[in-house]
Short mmCIF file of C-alpha atoms in Angstrom, two decimals:
data_model
loop_
_atom_site.label_atom_id
_atom_site.label_comp_id
_atom_site.label_asym_id
_atom_site.label_seq_id
_atom_site.Cartn_x
_atom_site.Cartn_y
_atom_site.Cartn_z
CA MET E 1 -47.99 116.00 -238.32
CA SER E 2 -50.65 113.48 -237.34
CA ASP E 3 -53.17 116.01 -238.72
CA PHE E 4 -51.94 115.30 -242.25
CA ALA E 5 -51.90 111.52 -241.73
CA ALA E 6 -55.45 111.65 -240.33
CA GLY E 7 -56.63 113.20 -243.56
CA ALA E 8 -55.42 110.11 -245.42
CA TRP E 9 -58.06 108.11 -243.52
CA CYS E 10 -60.89 110.62 -243.97
CA GLU E 11 -60.65 114.39 -244.19
CA LEU E 12 -64.25 114.85 -243.08
CA GLN E 13 -63.79 112.76 -239.95
CA HIS E 14 -60.75 114.86 -239.05
CA TRP E 15 -62.64 118.08 -239.79
CA TYR E 16 -65.47 116.99 -237.49
CA THR E 17 -62.90 116.14 -234.81
CA LEU E 18 -61.26 119.55 -235.06
CA THR E 19 -64.50 121.53 -235.10
CA ARG E 20 -66.84 119.54 -232.84
CA LEU E 21 -64.79 117.88 -230.11
CA PRO E 22 -63.14 119.56 -227.08
CA GLY E 23 -59.63 120.71 -227.94
CA GLY E 24 -60.03 119.32 -231.44
CA LYS E 25 -58.93 115.89 -230.22
CA LYS E 26 -60.45 112.45 -230.67
CA THR E 27 -62.51 111.00 -227.86
CA VAL E 28 -60.23 108.69 -225.87
CA THR E 29 -61.46 105.11 -226.19
CA VAL E 30 -60.53 101.85 -224.46
CA ALA E 31 -58.75 100.81 -227.66
CA MET E 32 -56.67 103.99 -227.68
CA LYS E 33 -55.69 103.44 -224.04
CA GLY E 34 -54.62 99.90 -224.88
CA GLY E 35 -52.49 101.18 -227.75
CA SER E 36 -50.85 103.78 -225.50
CA ARG E 37 -49.92 101.08 -222.97
CA VAL E 38 -48.25 99.00 -225.69
CA HIS E 39 -46.23 102.00 -226.91
CA GLN E 40 -45.17 102.87 -223.36
CA THR E 41 -44.07 99.29 -222.70
CA LEU E 42 -41.95 99.29 -225.86
CA GLU E 43 -40.37 102.63 -224.95
CA ASP E 44 -39.58 101.43 -221.42
CA GLU E 45 -37.57 98.57 -222.95
CA VAL E 46 -35.15 101.11 -224.41
CA HIS E 47 -35.32 104.24 -222.25
CA SER E 48 -35.59 104.95 -218.53
CA MET E 49 -37.96 107.78 -217.66
CA VAL E 50 -36.75 110.50 -215.26
CA GLN E 51 -38.95 113.31 -213.95
CA VAL E 52 -37.56 116.81 -214.51
CA SER E 53 -39.25 119.94 -213.16
CA ILE E 54 -39.63 122.82 -215.60
CA ALA E 55 -40.54 126.47 -215.08
CA THR E 56 -40.74 127.88 -218.62
CA LYS E 57 -41.75 126.78 -222.11
CA GLU E 58 -38.11 127.14 -223.15
CA GLU E 59 -37.12 124.58 -220.52
CA ALA E 60 -39.89 122.27 -221.72
CA PHE E 61 -38.60 122.53 -225.29
CA ALA E 62 -35.01 122.03 -224.13
CA LEU E 63 -36.03 118.70 -222.61
CA ARG E 64 -37.40 117.64 -225.98
CA LEU E 65 -34.06 118.52 -227.61
CA TRP E 66 -32.12 116.62 -224.94
CA ASN E 67 -34.38 113.61 -225.49
CA ILE E 68 -33.49 113.64 -229.19
CA VAL E 69 -29.79 113.81 -228.32
CA GLN E 70 -30.19 110.87 -225.95
CA GLY E 71 -32.21 108.97 -228.55
CA LEU E 72 -29.49 109.39 -231.18
CA ARG E 73 -26.84 108.21 -228.73
CA THR E 74 -28.95 105.19 -227.82
CA LEU E 75 -29.30 104.36 -231.53
CA ARG E 76 -25.53 104.47 -232.00
CA ASP E 77 -24.82 102.47 -228.82
CA THR E 78 -27.50 99.78 -229.06
CA GLY E 79 -28.65 99.78 -232.69
CA MET E 80 -32.18 100.96 -231.86
CA THR E 81 -34.09 103.80 -230.25
CA ARG E 82 -37.77 104.52 -229.79
CA GLU E 83 -39.94 107.64 -229.74
CA LEU E 84 -37.51 109.89 -231.62
CA GLU E 85 -39.02 113.34 -232.12
CA VAL E 86 -38.52 115.16 -235.42
CA TRP E 87 -39.44 118.54 -236.88
CA GLY E 88 -39.71 119.76 -240.42
CA VAL E 89 -40.87 122.62 -242.63
CA ILE E 90 -42.78 121.53 -245.72
CA ASP E 91 -44.10 124.15 -248.12
CA GLY E 92 -43.84 126.75 -245.36
CA GLU E 93 -45.75 124.67 -242.80
CA VAL E 94 -44.09 123.49 -239.57
CA LEU E 95 -44.55 119.77 -238.91
CA ASN E 96 -43.71 117.79 -235.79
CA GLY E 97 -43.90 114.08 -235.07
CA VAL E 98 -42.45 111.19 -233.08
CA ILE E 99 -40.99 108.15 -234.88
CA ASP E 100 -41.90 104.98 -233.00
CA GLN E 101 -38.73 103.06 -233.86
CA VAL E 102 -35.41 103.87 -235.51
CA SER E 103 -32.91 101.03 -235.88
CA HIS E 104 -30.04 99.46 -237.82
CA LYS E 105 -32.02 96.25 -238.38
CA SER E 106 -33.85 95.81 -241.67
CA PRO E 107 -37.57 95.08 -241.20
CA ASN E 108 -37.62 92.87 -244.31
CA THR E 109 -34.27 91.79 -245.75
CA SER E 110 -35.71 89.72 -248.60
CA PHE E 111 -37.90 92.59 -249.81
CA GLU E 112 -34.94 94.95 -249.44
CA ARG E 113 -32.80 92.71 -251.64
CA GLU E 114 -35.64 92.51 -254.14
CA LEU E 115 -35.75 96.29 -254.33
CA ASN E 116 -31.94 96.40 -254.48
CA LEU E 117 -31.80 99.18 -251.92
CA PRO E 118 -28.55 100.37 -250.29
CA GLY E 119 -27.81 98.19 -247.27
CA SER E 120 -29.59 95.17 -248.74
CA ASN E 121 -26.31 93.30 -249.15
CA GLN E 122 -25.50 93.43 -245.46
CA GLU E 123 -25.89 89.99 -243.95
CA SER E 124 -28.15 90.07 -240.91
CA GLN E 125 -26.47 87.05 -239.30
CA GLN E 126 -22.88 88.26 -239.69
CA ALA E 127 -21.07 91.34 -238.49
CA SER E 128 -20.47 93.74 -241.36
CA ILE E 129 -16.96 95.04 -241.96
CA THR E 130 -18.37 98.53 -241.31
CA ASP E 131 -18.95 97.46 -237.71
CA TYR E 132 -15.20 97.66 -237.28
CA VAL E 133 -14.09 100.24 -239.83
CA ALA E 134 -16.91 102.79 -239.61
CA PRO E 135 -19.57 101.59 -237.14
CA ASN E 136 -21.77 104.63 -237.69
CA GLN E 137 -21.99 104.21 -241.45
CA LYS E 138 -24.84 101.76 -241.16
CA THR E 139 -28.21 101.92 -242.85
CA ILE E 140 -30.96 103.30 -240.62
CA TYR E 141 -34.56 102.07 -240.85
CA LEU E 142 -37.75 103.80 -239.73
CA THR E 143 -40.71 101.85 -238.34
CA ASP E 144 -44.16 102.98 -237.22
CA VAL E 145 -45.92 100.83 -234.62
CA LYS E 146 -49.69 100.36 -234.83
CA THR E 147 -51.87 98.35 -232.45
CA ARG E 148 -54.91 96.26 -233.36
CA GLY E 149 -57.68 94.45 -231.55
CA SER E 150 -57.60 91.44 -233.89
CA ASP E 151 -54.86 89.26 -235.36
CA ARG E 152 -55.69 90.32 -238.91
CA LEU E 153 -53.44 92.84 -240.62
CA PRO E 154 -54.98 95.73 -242.56
CA THR E 155 -54.75 95.67 -246.33
CA GLY E 156 -55.26 97.97 -249.30
CA LYS E 157 -56.17 101.58 -248.62
CA ALA E 158 -56.43 100.93 -244.86
CA VAL E 159 -52.63 101.16 -244.58
CA ARG E 160 -52.46 104.54 -246.34
CA PRO E 161 -52.44 106.78 -243.20
CA ALA E 162 -49.50 104.89 -241.70
CA ARG E 163 -47.61 105.10 -244.98
CA VAL E 164 -48.20 108.85 -245.21
CA GLN E 165 -46.95 109.20 -241.65
CA LEU E 166 -43.74 107.27 -242.34
CA LEU E 167 -43.04 109.14 -245.58
CA LEU E 168 -43.34 112.44 -243.74
CA TYR E 169 -41.13 111.15 -240.91
CA ARG E 170 -38.47 110.16 -243.43
CA GLN E 171 -38.60 113.52 -245.14
CA MET E 172 -38.29 115.45 -241.87
CA LEU E 173 -35.49 113.27 -240.48
CA SER E 174 -33.65 113.49 -243.81
CA ASP E 175 -33.75 117.28 -243.69
CA MET E 176 -32.46 117.24 -240.11
CA ALA E 177 -29.69 114.82 -241.09
CA ALA E 178 -28.75 117.08 -244.02
CA ASP E 179 -28.73 120.13 -241.69
CA LYS E 180 -31.44 121.77 -243.80
CA LEU E 181 -33.80 122.52 -240.93
CA ASP E 182 -33.87 126.15 -239.81
CA TYR E 183 -34.48 125.83 -236.07
CA SER E 184 -35.28 129.53 -235.73
CA ILE E 185 -38.50 128.82 -237.67
CA ILE E 186 -39.42 126.19 -235.07
CA PHE E 187 -38.68 128.65 -232.24
CA ASP E 188 -40.89 131.27 -233.86
CA ARG E 189 -43.71 128.76 -234.41
CA TYR E 190 -43.76 127.89 -230.70
CA GLY E 191 -43.09 131.44 -229.51
CA LEU E 192 -39.75 130.52 -227.93
CA ASN E 193 -36.90 132.80 -226.95
CA GLY E 194 -33.81 130.97 -228.12
CA GLU E 195 -31.54 133.01 -225.85
CA ALA E 196 -33.60 132.74 -222.64
CA ARG E 197 -31.39 131.27 -219.90
CA PHE E 198 -32.56 128.25 -217.97
CA SER E 199 -32.98 128.31 -214.21
CA ASP E 200 -30.25 126.93 -211.94
CA SER E 201 -32.67 124.25 -210.77
CA PHE E 202 -33.30 123.07 -214.33
CA MET E 203 -29.57 123.08 -215.14
CA ALA E 204 -28.82 121.02 -212.03
CA GLN E 205 -31.40 118.41 -213.03
CA VAL E 206 -30.20 118.18 -216.63
CA GLY E 207 -26.59 118.14 -215.46
CA SER E 208 -27.29 115.05 -213.37
CA LEU E 209 -28.33 113.28 -216.59
CA HIS E 210 -25.78 114.71 -219.03
CA ASP E 211 -22.20 115.15 -217.85
CA GLU E 212 -21.22 117.53 -220.63
CA VAL E 213 -23.41 120.24 -219.11
CA PHE E 214 -20.60 120.90 -216.63
CA TYR E 215 -17.21 121.84 -218.00
CA ASP E 216 -14.08 120.42 -216.41
CA ALA E 217 -12.52 123.47 -214.70
CA GLU E 218 -8.99 122.11 -215.14
CA SER E 219 -9.49 121.87 -218.91
CA GLU E 220 -10.56 125.50 -219.20
CA VAL E 221 -8.06 127.96 -220.59
CA GLU E 222 -6.71 130.11 -217.77
CA GLY E 223 -7.93 133.66 -217.90
CA SER E 224 -6.07 136.86 -217.20
CA PRO E 225 -4.63 137.18 -213.67
CA ASN E 226 -6.70 140.35 -213.33
CA GLU E 227 -9.90 138.59 -214.41
CA LYS E 228 -12.40 139.04 -211.57
CA THR E 229 -15.30 137.09 -213.13
CA PRO E 230 -14.91 133.30 -212.73
CA PRO E 231 -15.32 131.25 -215.89
CA ASP E 232 -18.80 129.89 -216.59
CA LEU E 233 -18.44 126.15 -216.04
CA ILE E 234 -21.97 125.34 -217.22
CA ALA E 235 -22.80 124.73 -220.88
CA TYR E 236 -26.09 124.67 -222.77
CA ARG E 237 -27.89 127.37 -220.79
CA SER E 238 -30.39 128.12 -223.60
CA ILE E 239 -32.08 126.26 -226.43
CA SER E 240 -29.92 128.13 -228.96
CA GLN E 241 -26.85 126.64 -227.27
CA ILE E 242 -28.28 123.11 -227.45
CA VAL E 243 -28.94 123.27 -231.21
CA PRO E 244 -25.21 122.99 -232.20
CA LEU E 245 -24.95 119.90 -229.98
CA LEU E 246 -28.01 118.38 -231.65
CA LYS E 247 -26.56 119.09 -235.09
CA ALA E 248 -23.28 117.41 -234.10
CA GLU E 249 -25.16 114.35 -232.82
CA LEU E 250 -27.15 114.17 -236.07
CA LYS E 251 -23.96 114.38 -238.13
CA GLU E 252 -22.37 111.57 -236.12
CA THR E 253 -25.47 109.39 -236.36
CA PHE E 254 -26.09 110.08 -240.07
CA PRO E 255 -22.56 110.50 -241.49
CA LEU E 256 -23.90 110.15 -245.04
CA GLY E 257 -26.75 112.59 -244.40
CA PRO E 258 -30.08 111.48 -245.91
CA ALA E 259 -28.25 108.62 -247.65
CA SER E 260 -27.86 106.99 -244.23
CA ILE E 261 -31.65 106.52 -244.08
CA SER E 262 -33.09 103.56 -245.96
CA ASP E 263 -35.87 103.91 -248.51
CA LEU E 264 -37.40 100.79 -246.96
CA LEU E 265 -40.09 101.82 -244.48
CA SER E 266 -42.13 99.53 -242.27
CA VAL E 267 -45.40 99.53 -240.33
CA GLU E 268 -45.25 97.07 -237.43
CA TYR E 269 -48.51 95.73 -236.03
CA ARG E 270 -48.96 94.59 -232.42
CA HIS E 271 -51.97 93.35 -230.50
CA ARG E 272 -53.22 96.04 -228.17
CA THR E 273 -54.03 93.64 -225.32
CA ASP E 274 -50.64 92.01 -224.81
CA GLY E 275 -48.34 93.79 -227.29
CA ARG E 276 -47.45 90.62 -229.19
CA LEU E 277 -46.10 91.11 -232.69
CA LEU E 278 -48.64 90.37 -235.43
CA GLY E 279 -46.55 91.19 -238.49
CA ASN E 280 -45.34 94.14 -240.54
CA ASN E 281 -46.00 95.88 -243.81
CA ALA E 282 -42.83 97.04 -245.56
CA PHE E 283 -42.79 99.35 -248.57
CA ALA E 284 -40.39 101.52 -250.54
CA ALA E 285 -40.38 105.29 -250.08
CA ASP E 286 -41.97 107.29 -252.89
CA GLN E 287 -41.11 110.98 -252.66
CA GLY E 288 -43.32 111.85 -255.61
CA ALA E 289 -46.32 110.27 -253.91
CA ILE E 290 -45.89 112.18 -250.65
CA ASP E 291 -45.24 115.44 -252.51
CA GLY E 292 -48.49 115.01 -254.42
CA TYR E 293 -50.40 114.05 -251.29
CA MET E 294 -49.12 117.06 -249.32
CA LYS E 295 -49.89 119.46 -252.16
CA TYR E 296 -53.51 118.27 -252.30
CA SER E 297 -53.87 118.09 -248.51
CA LEU E 298 -52.56 121.62 -248.02
CA GLU E 299 -55.24 122.91 -250.38
CA TRP E 300 -57.82 121.83 -247.79
CA TRP E 301 -55.84 123.13 -244.80
CA ARG E 302 -55.48 126.52 -246.47
CA GLY E 303 -59.18 126.75 -247.28
CA GLU E 304 -58.76 126.33 -251.03
CA ARG E 305 -61.20 123.40 -251.12
CA LYS E 306 -63.68 121.65 -248.84
CA PRO E 307 -62.76 118.48 -246.90
CA GLU E 308 -63.60 115.22 -248.63
CA GLY E 309 -64.99 112.00 -247.20
CA VAL E 310 -64.26 108.45 -248.23
CA SER E 311 -64.99 106.82 -251.57
CA ILE E 312 -67.75 104.23 -252.02
CA GLU E 313 -65.12 101.50 -251.77
CA GLU E 314 -63.97 102.82 -248.39
CA THR E 315 -67.33 103.29 -246.67
CA TYR E 316 -66.41 100.42 -244.33
CA LYS E 317 -64.44 103.07 -242.42
CA CYS E 318 -67.69 104.77 -241.43
CA GLY E 319 -68.50 101.90 -239.07
CA TRP E 320 -65.80 103.17 -236.66
CA CYS E 321 -66.65 106.85 -237.01
CA GLU E 322 -68.47 108.65 -234.19
CA PHE E 323 -69.76 111.20 -236.71
CA ALA E 324 -71.40 108.66 -239.04
CA GLU E 325 -74.94 109.70 -238.16
CA ILE E 326 -74.41 113.38 -238.96
CA CYS E 327 -72.14 112.95 -242.00
CA GLN E 328 -73.91 114.13 -245.15
CA TRP E 329 -71.06 112.82 -247.30
CA ARG E 330 -71.75 109.29 -246.02
CA LYS E 331 -75.47 109.62 -246.71
CA ASP E 332 -74.81 110.86 -250.25
CA LYS E 333 -72.41 107.97 -250.90
CA GLU E 334 -75.01 105.47 -249.68
CA LYS E 335 -77.56 106.92 -252.09
CA GLU E 336 -74.98 106.80 -254.89
CA TYR E 337 -74.20 103.16 -254.09
CA LEU E 338 -77.88 102.13 -254.03
CA LYS E 339 -78.50 103.98 -257.30
CA LYS E 340 -75.63 102.16 -259.01
CA LYS E 341 -76.83 98.85 -257.58
CA ARG E 342 -80.39 99.38 -258.91
CA LYS E 343 -79.02 100.40 -262.31
CA ALA E 344 -76.88 97.26 -262.47
CA LYS E 345 -79.91 95.09 -261.70
CA SER E 346 -82.03 96.75 -264.38
CA VAL E 347 -79.29 96.20 -266.95
CA ALA E 348 -79.03 92.56 -265.94
CA LYS E 349 -82.79 92.05 -266.41
CA ALA E 350 -82.73 93.70 -269.81
CA VAL E 351 -80.06 91.27 -270.97
#
């Protein structure tokens, strides 16, 4: 999913990355390492990491599903979770991403009241009546965390990639909450066998983290006296068996479906050296905007048009691009800018 958000910064930069760098990935910089440390620190505040050995790609995917289940439970129990993975299918394309923060706390209550969004009347300093009557029927807010090397917050078009990312996150999580996601499509995309049984070693490790993996033998319905095969006391032996559990957890976490998710989205900025909070940029979801963006972006991904670089007004982005020296689009824009500048001067002299 980050592929689509990267295009919002500069399609040409992303095209160069995909076609000229090893593995189609950006060169890891000191700044990127600093950002990763901040994200890991934030995640460690909410989750404890446990190493689990895997033997197959199905077991690796199962861990990802279990992590979502645990994330949803953490959200319900504590009011916040971090690094919640989501999948979606948009216009036939499979998308995957990880939401940095999902919580019950509004990122900007005054702006929310101004927009008159659902949940804006809940007082942040007082317990809502829903805390007692229906604790799960709370508004849920999505936040993306970005790190910066300076204390200044980005403005204007510089915030567009993060907004695209959040809008896509909201759309994917909404579809999962509405039980609209066909998980078989995800299995096919990754080449997974939904019925492949996990190894005993993997089941033992997962069972040590999730009690429901092992049935209580006394609660099992007694079989026929002539039954020679003992009952299977282990649940969730394949990814297909985990999906119903995930759907149940989603229904409990989002009892109102997509309506449980706020239209208020937020980008939180932290300093990459020490992780201190710099501020946030909150905005209202615009489904029409993301639909239009994805339609145009997919035209490039499907080879229906060539990738585009930045506009003249956004050429400041080129200062951070490792492909600036070979980018013909940048050179053409510089010529266009100088031509306009010379024309403006000649007009001024004539007057």
